[in-house]
PDB file of C-alpha atoms and ligand atoms in Angstrom:
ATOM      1  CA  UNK A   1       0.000   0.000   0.000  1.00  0.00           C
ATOM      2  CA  UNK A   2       1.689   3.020  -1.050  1.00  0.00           C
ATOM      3  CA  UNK A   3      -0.147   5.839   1.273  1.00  0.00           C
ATOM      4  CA  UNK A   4       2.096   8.000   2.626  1.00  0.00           C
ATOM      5  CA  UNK A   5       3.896  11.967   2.328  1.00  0.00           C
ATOM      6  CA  UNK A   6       5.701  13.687   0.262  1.00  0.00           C
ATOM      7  CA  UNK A   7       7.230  16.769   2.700  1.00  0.00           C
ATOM      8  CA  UNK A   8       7.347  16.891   6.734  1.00  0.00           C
ATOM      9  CA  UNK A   9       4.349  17.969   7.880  1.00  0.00           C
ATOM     10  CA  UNK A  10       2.022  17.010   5.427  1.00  0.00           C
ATOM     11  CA  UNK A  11       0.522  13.619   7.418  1.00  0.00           C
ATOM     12  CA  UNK A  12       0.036  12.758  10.824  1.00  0.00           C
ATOM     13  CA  UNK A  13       1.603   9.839  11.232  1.00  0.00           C
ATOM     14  CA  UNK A  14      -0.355   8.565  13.777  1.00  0.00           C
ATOM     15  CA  UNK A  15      -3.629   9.413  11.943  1.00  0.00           C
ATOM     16  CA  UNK A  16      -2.337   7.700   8.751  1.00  0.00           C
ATOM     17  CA  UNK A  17      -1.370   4.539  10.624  1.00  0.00           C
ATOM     18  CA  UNK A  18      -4.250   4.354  11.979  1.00  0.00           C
ATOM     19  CA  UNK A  19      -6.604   5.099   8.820  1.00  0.00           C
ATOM     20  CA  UNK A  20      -4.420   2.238   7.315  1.00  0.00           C
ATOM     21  CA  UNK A  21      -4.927  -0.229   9.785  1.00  0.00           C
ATOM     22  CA  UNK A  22      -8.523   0.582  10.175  1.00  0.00           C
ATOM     23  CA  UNK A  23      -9.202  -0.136   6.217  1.00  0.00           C
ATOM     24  CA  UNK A  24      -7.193  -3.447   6.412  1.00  0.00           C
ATOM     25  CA  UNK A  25      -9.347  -4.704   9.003  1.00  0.00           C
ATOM     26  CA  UNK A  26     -12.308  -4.309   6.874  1.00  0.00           C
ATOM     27  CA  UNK A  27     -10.433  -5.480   4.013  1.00  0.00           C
ATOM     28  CA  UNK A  28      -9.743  -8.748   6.008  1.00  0.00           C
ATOM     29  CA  UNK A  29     -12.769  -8.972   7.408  1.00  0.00           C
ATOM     30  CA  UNK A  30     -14.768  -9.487   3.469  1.00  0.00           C
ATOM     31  CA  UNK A  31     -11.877 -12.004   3.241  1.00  0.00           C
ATOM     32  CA  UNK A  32     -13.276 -15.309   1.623  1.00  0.00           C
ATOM     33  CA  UNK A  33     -12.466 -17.939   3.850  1.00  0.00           C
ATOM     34  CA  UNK A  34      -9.463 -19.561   2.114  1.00  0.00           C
ATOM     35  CA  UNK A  35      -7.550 -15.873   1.254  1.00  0.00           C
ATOM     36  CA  UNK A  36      -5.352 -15.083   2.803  1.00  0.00           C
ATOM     37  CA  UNK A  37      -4.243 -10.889   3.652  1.00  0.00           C
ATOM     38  CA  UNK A  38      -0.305 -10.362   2.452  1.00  0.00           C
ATOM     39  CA  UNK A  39       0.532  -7.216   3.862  1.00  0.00           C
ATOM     40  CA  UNK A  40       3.615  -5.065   1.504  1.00  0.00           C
ATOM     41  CA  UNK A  41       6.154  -2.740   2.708  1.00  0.00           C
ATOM     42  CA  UNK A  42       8.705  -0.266   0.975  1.00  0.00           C
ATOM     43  CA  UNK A  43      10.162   2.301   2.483  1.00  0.00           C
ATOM     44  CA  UNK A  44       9.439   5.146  -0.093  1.00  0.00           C
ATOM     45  CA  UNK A  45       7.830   5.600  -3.821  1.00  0.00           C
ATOM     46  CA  UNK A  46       5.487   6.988  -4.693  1.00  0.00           C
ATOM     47  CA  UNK A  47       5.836   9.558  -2.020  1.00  0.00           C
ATOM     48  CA  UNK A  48       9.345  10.452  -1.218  1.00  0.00           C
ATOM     49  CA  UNK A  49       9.060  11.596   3.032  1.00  0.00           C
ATOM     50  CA  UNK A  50       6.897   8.752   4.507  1.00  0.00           C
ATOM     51  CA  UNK A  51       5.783   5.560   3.693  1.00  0.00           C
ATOM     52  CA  UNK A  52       2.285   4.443   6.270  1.00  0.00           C
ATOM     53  CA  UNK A  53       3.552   1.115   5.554  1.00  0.00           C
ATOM     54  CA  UNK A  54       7.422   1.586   5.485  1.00  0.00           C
ATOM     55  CA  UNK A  55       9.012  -1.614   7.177  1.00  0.00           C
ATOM     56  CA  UNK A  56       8.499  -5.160   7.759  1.00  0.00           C
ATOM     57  CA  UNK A  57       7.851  -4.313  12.102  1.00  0.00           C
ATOM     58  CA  UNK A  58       4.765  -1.814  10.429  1.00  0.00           C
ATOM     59  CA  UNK A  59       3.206  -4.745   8.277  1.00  0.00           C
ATOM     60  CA  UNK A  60       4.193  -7.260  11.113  1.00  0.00           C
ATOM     61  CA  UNK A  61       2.143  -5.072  13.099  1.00  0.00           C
ATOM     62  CA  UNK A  62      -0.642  -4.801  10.562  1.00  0.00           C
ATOM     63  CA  UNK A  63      -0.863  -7.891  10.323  1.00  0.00           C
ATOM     64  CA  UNK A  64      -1.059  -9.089  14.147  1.00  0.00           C
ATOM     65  CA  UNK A  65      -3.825  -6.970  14.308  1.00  0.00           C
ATOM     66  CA  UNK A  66      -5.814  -7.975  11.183  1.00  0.00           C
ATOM     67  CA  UNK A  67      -5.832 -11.885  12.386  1.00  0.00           C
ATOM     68  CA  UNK A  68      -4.401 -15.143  11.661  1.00  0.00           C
ATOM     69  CA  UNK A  69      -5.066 -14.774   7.677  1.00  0.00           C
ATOM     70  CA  UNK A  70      -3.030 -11.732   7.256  1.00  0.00           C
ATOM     71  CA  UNK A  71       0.859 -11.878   6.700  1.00  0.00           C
ATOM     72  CA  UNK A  72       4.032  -9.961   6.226  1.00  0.00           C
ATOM     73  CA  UNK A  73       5.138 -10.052   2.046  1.00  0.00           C
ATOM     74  CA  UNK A  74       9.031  -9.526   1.727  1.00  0.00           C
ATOM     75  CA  UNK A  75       9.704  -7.641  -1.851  1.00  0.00           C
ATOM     76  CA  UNK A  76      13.471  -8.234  -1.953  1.00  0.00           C
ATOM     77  CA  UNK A  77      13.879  -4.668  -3.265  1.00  0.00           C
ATOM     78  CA  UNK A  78      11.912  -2.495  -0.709  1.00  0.00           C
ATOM     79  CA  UNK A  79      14.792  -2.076   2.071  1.00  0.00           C
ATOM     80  CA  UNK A  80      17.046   0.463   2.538  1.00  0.00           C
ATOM     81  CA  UNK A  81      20.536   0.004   1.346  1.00  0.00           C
ATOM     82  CA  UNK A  82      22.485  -2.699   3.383  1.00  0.00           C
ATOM     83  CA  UNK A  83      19.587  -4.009   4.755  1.00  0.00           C
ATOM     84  CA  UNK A  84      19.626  -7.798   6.492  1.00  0.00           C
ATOM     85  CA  UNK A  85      16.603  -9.376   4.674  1.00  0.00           C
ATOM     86  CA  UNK A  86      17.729 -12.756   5.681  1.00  0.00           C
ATOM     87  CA  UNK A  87      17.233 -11.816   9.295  1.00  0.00           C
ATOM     88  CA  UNK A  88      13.765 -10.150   8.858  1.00  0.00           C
ATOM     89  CA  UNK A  89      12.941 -13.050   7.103  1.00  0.00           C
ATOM     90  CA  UNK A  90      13.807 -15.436   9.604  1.00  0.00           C
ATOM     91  CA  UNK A  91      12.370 -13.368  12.600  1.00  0.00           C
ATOM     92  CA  UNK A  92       9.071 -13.152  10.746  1.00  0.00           C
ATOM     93  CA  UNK A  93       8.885 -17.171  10.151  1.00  0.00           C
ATOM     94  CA  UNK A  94      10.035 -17.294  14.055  1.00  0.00           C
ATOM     95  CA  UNK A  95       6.881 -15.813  14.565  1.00  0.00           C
ATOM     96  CA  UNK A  96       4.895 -17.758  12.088  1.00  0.00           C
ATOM     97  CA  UNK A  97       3.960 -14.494   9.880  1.00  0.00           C
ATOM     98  CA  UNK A  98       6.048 -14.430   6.887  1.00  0.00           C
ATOM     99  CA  UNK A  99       3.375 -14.736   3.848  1.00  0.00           C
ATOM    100  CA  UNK A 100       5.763 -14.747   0.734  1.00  0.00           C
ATOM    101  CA  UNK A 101       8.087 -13.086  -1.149  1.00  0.00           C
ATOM    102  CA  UNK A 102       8.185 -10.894  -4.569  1.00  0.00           C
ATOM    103  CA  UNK A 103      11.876 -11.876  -5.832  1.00  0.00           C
ATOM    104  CA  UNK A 104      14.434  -9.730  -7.876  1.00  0.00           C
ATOM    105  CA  UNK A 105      17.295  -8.028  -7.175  1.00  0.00           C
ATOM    106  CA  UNK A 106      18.748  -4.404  -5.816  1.00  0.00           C
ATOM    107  CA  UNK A 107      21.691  -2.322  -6.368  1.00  0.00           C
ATOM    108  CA  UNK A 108      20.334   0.920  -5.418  1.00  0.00           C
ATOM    109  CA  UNK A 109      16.938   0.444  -4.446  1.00  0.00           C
ATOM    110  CA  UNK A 110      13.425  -0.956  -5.795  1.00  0.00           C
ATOM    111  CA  UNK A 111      15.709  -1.400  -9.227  1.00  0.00           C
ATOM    112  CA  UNK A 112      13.631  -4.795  -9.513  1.00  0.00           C
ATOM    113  CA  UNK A 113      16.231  -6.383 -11.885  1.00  0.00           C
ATOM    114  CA  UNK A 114      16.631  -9.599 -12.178  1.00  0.00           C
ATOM    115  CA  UNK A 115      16.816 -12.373  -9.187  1.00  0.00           C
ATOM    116  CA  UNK A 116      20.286 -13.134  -8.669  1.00  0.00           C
ATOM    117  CA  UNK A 117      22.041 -10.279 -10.926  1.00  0.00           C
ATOM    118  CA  UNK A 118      23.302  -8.743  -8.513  1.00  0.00           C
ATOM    119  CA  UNK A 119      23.654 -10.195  -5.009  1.00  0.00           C
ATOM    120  CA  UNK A 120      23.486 -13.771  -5.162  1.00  0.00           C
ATOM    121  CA  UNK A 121      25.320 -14.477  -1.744  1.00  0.00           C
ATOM    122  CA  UNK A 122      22.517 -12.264   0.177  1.00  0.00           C
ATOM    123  CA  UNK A 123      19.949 -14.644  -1.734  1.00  0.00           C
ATOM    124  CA  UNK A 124      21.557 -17.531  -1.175  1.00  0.00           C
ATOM    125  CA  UNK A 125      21.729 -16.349   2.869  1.00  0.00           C
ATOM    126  CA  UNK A 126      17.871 -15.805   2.672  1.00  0.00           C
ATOM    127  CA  UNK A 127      17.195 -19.314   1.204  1.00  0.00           C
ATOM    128  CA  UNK A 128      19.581 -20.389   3.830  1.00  0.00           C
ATOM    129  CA  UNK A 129      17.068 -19.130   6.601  1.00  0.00           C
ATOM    130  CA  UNK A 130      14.045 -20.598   4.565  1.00  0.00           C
ATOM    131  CA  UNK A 131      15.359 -23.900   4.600  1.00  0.00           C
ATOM    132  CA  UNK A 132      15.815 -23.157   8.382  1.00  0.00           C
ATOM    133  CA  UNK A 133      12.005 -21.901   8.703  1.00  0.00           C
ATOM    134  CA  UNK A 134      10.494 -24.460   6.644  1.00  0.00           C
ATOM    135  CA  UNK A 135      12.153 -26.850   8.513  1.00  0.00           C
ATOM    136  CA  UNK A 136      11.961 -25.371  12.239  1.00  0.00           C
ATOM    137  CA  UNK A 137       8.994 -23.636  11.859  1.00  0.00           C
ATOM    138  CA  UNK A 138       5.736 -25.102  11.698  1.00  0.00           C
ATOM    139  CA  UNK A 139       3.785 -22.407  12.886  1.00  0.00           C
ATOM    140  CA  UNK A 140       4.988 -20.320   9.547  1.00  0.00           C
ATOM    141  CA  UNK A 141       2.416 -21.264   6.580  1.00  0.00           C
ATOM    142  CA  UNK A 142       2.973 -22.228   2.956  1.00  0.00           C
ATOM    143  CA  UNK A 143       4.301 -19.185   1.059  1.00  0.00           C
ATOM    144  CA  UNK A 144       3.338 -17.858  -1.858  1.00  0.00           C
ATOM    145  CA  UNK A 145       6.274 -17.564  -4.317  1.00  0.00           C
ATOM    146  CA  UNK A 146       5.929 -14.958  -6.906  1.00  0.00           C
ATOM    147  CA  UNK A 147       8.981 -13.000  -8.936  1.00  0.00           C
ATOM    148  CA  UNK A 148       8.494  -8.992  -9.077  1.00  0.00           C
ATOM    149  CA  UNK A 149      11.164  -7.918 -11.536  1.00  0.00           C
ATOM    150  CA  UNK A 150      10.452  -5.577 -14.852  1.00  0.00           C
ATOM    151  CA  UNK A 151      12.432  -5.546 -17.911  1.00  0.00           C
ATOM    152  CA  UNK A 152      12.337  -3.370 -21.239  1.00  0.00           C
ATOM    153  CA  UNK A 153      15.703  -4.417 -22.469  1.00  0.00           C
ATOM    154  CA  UNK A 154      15.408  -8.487 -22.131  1.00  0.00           C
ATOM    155  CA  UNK A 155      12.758 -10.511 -23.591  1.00  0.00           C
ATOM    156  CA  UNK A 156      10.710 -10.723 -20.011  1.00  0.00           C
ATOM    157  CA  UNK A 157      10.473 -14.649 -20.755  1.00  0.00           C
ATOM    158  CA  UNK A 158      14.091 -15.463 -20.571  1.00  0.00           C
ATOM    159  CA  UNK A 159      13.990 -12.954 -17.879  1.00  0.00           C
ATOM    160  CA  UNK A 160      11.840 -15.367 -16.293  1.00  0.00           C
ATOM    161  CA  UNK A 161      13.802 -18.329 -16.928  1.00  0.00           C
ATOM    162  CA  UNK A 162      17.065 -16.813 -15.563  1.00  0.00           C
ATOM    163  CA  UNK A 163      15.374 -15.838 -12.249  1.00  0.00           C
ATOM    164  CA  UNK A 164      14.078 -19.198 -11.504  1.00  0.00           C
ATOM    165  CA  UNK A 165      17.571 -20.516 -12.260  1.00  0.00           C
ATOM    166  CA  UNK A 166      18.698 -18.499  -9.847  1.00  0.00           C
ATOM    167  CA  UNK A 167      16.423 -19.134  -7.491  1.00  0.00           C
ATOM    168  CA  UNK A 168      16.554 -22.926  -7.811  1.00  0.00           C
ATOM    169  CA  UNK A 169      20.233 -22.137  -7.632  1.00  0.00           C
ATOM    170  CA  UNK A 170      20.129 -20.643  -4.184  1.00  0.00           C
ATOM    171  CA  UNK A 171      17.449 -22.878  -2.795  1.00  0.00           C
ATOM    172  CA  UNK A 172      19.559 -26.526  -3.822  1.00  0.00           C
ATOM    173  CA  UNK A 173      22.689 -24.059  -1.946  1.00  0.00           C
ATOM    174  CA  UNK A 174      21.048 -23.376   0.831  1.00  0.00           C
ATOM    175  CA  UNK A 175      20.065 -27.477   0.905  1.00  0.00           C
ATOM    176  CA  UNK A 176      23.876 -28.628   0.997  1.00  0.00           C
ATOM    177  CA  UNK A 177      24.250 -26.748   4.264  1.00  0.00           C
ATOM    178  CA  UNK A 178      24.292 -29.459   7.216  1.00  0.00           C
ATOM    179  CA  UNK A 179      21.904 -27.851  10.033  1.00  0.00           C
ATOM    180  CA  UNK A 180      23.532 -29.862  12.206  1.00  0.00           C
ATOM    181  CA  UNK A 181      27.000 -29.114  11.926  1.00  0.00           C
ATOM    182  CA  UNK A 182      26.293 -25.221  11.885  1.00  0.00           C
ATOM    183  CA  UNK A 183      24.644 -25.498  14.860  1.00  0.00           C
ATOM    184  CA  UNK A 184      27.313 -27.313  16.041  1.00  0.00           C
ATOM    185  CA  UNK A 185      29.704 -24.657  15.516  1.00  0.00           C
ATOM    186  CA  UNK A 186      27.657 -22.144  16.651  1.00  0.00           C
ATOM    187  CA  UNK A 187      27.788 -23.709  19.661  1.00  0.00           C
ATOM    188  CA  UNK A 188      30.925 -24.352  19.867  1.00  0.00           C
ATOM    189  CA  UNK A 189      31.448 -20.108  19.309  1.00  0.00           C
ATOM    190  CA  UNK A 190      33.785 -21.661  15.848  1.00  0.00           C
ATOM    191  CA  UNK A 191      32.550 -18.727  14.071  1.00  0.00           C
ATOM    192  CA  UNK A 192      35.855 -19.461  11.445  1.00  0.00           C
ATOM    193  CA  UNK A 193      33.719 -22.901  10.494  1.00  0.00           C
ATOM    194  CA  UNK A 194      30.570 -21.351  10.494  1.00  0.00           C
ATOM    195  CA  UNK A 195      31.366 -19.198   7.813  1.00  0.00           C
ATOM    196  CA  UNK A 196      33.637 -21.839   6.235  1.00  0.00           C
ATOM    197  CA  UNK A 197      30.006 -24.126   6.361  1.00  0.00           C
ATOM    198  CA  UNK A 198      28.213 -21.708   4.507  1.00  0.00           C
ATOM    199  CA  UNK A 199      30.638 -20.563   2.163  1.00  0.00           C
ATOM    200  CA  UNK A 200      31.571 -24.277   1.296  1.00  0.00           C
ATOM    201  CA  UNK A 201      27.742 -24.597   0.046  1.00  0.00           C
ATOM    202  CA  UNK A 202      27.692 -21.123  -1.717  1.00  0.00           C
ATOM    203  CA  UNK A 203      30.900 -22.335  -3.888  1.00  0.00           C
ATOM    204  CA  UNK A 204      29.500 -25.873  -4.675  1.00  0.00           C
ATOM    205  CA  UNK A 205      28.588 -25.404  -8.495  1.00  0.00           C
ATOM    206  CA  UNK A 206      25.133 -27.013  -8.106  1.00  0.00           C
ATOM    207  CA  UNK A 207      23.961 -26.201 -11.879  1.00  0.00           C
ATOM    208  CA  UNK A 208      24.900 -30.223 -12.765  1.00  0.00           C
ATOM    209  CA  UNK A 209      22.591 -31.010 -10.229  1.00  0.00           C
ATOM    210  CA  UNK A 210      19.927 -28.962 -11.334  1.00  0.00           C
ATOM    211  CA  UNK A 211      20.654 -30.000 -15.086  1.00  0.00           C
ATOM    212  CA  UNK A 212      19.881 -33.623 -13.635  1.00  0.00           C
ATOM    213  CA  UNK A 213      16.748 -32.670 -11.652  1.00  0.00           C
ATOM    214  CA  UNK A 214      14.936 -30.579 -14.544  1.00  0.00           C
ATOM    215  CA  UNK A 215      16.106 -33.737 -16.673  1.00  0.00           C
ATOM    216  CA  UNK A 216      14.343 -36.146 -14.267  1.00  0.00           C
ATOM    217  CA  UNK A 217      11.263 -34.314 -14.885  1.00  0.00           C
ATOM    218  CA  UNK A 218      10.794 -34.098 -17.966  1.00  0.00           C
ATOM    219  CA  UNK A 219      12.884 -30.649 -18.598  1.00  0.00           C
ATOM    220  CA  UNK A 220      15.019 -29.200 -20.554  1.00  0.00           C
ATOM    221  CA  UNK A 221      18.838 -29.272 -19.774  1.00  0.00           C
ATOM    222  CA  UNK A 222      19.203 -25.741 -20.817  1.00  0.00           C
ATOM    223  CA  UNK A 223      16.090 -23.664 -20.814  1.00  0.00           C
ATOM    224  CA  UNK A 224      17.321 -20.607 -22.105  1.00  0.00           C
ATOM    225  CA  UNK A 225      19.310 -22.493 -25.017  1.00  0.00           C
ATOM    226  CA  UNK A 226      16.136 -24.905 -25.413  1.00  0.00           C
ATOM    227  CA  UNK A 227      13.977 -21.286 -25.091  1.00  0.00           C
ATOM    228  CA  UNK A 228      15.864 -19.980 -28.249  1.00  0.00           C
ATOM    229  CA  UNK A 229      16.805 -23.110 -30.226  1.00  0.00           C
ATOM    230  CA  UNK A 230      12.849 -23.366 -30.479  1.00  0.00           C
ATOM    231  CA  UNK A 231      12.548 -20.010 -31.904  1.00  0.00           C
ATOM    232  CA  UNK A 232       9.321 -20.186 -28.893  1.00  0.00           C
ATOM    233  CA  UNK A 233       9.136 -16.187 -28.836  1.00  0.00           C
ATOM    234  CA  UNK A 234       8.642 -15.952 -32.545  1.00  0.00           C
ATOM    235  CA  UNK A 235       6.292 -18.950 -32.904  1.00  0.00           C
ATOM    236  CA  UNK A 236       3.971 -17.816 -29.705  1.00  0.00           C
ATOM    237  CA  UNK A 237       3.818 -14.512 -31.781  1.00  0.00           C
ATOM    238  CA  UNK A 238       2.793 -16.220 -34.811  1.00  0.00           C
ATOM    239  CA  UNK A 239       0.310 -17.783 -32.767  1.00  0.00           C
ATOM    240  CA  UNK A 240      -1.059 -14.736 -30.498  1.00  0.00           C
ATOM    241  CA  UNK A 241      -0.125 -11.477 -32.962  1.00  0.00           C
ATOM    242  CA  UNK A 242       2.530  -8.628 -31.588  1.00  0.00           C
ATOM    243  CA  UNK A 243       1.553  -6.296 -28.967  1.00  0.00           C
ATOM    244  CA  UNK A 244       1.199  -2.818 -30.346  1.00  0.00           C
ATOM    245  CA  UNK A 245       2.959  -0.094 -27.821  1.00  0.00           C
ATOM    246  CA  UNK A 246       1.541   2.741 -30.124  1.00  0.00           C
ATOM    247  CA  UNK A 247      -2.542   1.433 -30.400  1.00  0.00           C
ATOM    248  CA  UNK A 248      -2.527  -1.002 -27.150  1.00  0.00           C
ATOM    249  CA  UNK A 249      -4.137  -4.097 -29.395  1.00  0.00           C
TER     250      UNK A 249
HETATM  251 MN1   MN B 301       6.496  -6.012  -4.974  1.00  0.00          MN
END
């Protein structure tokens, strides 16, 4: 929800936190009975002083107060610079509220390039506290996975492929790491070997083992080679016409 101010002054931001949790708890309360509420937050755009919504403690909040339906949605590019989206991730499945996740990728800010371009260690730390979650806890539900990048200089379907590549990348990662043996270490205050465990998994080329896996099911090796060597783009426009930019049909 993008409510917020453009210049000191302008909102109260008591009011406006309050108008905004007011309307959410109508929102939630029309909810059909198998939606569920997945509560956004960015820090600024479109207004450029304050954001109602502008971190993941306001939606957290939000959502506590909505009900049990309603959840905290982590867009990898609304933080501030620098900011430790594993850790809000795994303090939000701690407390069984993290709804899902728009994936791309940041240099300087909601850039929404593609997943992976840029920071693929921080991603492959945030799958590394998934794994954790999904396996610790059970009071976190199901998330929804959905990919928020835009493109005008890539053909947005190979765009596509390359972010779940990287995705699957950092997820298969983030599966090498022993649980046990971290914890171990951390224990054991080793903090040399607990980097050592999770850089050993980052370094592991695991794109043989994903080669296998889509292979196994029926996929292709190489999607994006696969993608081009069956001309798909051209023959889905054959099929469906071009998009016209200037007249919209
Ligand atoms: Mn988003």
């Amino acid at each position: 929800m993008a409510d917020g101010s453009s210049f000191p002054g302008q909102n109260n931001f008591q009011t406006a936190l309050s108008h905004t949790e007011d309307s959410l708890k109508k929102i939630y309360q029309g909810l059909p009975d198998d939606w569920k509420l997945l509560i956004e937050y960015k820090p600024y755009e479109p207004n450029f002083y304050s954001t109602v919504i502008q971190d993941w403690g306001t939606s957290f909040m939000l959502a506590n107060a909505c009900g049990e339906k309603a959840y905290s949605l982590v867009d990898l590019g609304h933080h501030l610079p620098n900011s430790n989206i594993e850790q809000i991730v795994s303090v939000l499945m701690l407390k069984g509220k993290l709804g899902g996740f728009h994936f791309n990728d940041s240099k300087y800010g909601d850039d929404d390039v593609t997943v992976g371009s840029i920071k693929p260690y921080a991603l492959f730390l945030i799958f590394n506290e998934l794994v954790y979650g999904m396996q610790n806890n059970p009071q976190n539900p199901d998330l929804a996975w959905m990919i928020d990048a835009s493109h005008n200089i890539k053909d947005p379907l190979e765009d596509l492929i390359q972010s779940l590549e990287a995705i699957q990348e950092a997820y298969a990662k983030a599966l090498l790491i022993d649980q046990t043996e971290l914890k171990n270490a951390q224990l054991n205050n080793d903090v040399v070997k607990c980097q050592e465990i999770l850089q050993d998994a980052f370094r592991t080329d695991v794109r043989p083992l994903l080669e296998s896996a889509r292979l196994a099911s029926g996929g292709a090796l190489s999607p994006i080679q696969s993608y081009r060597k069956l001309n798909v783009r051209n023959e889905l426009i054959k099929e469906r016409g071009k998009h016209n930019v200037a007249t919209g049909l």
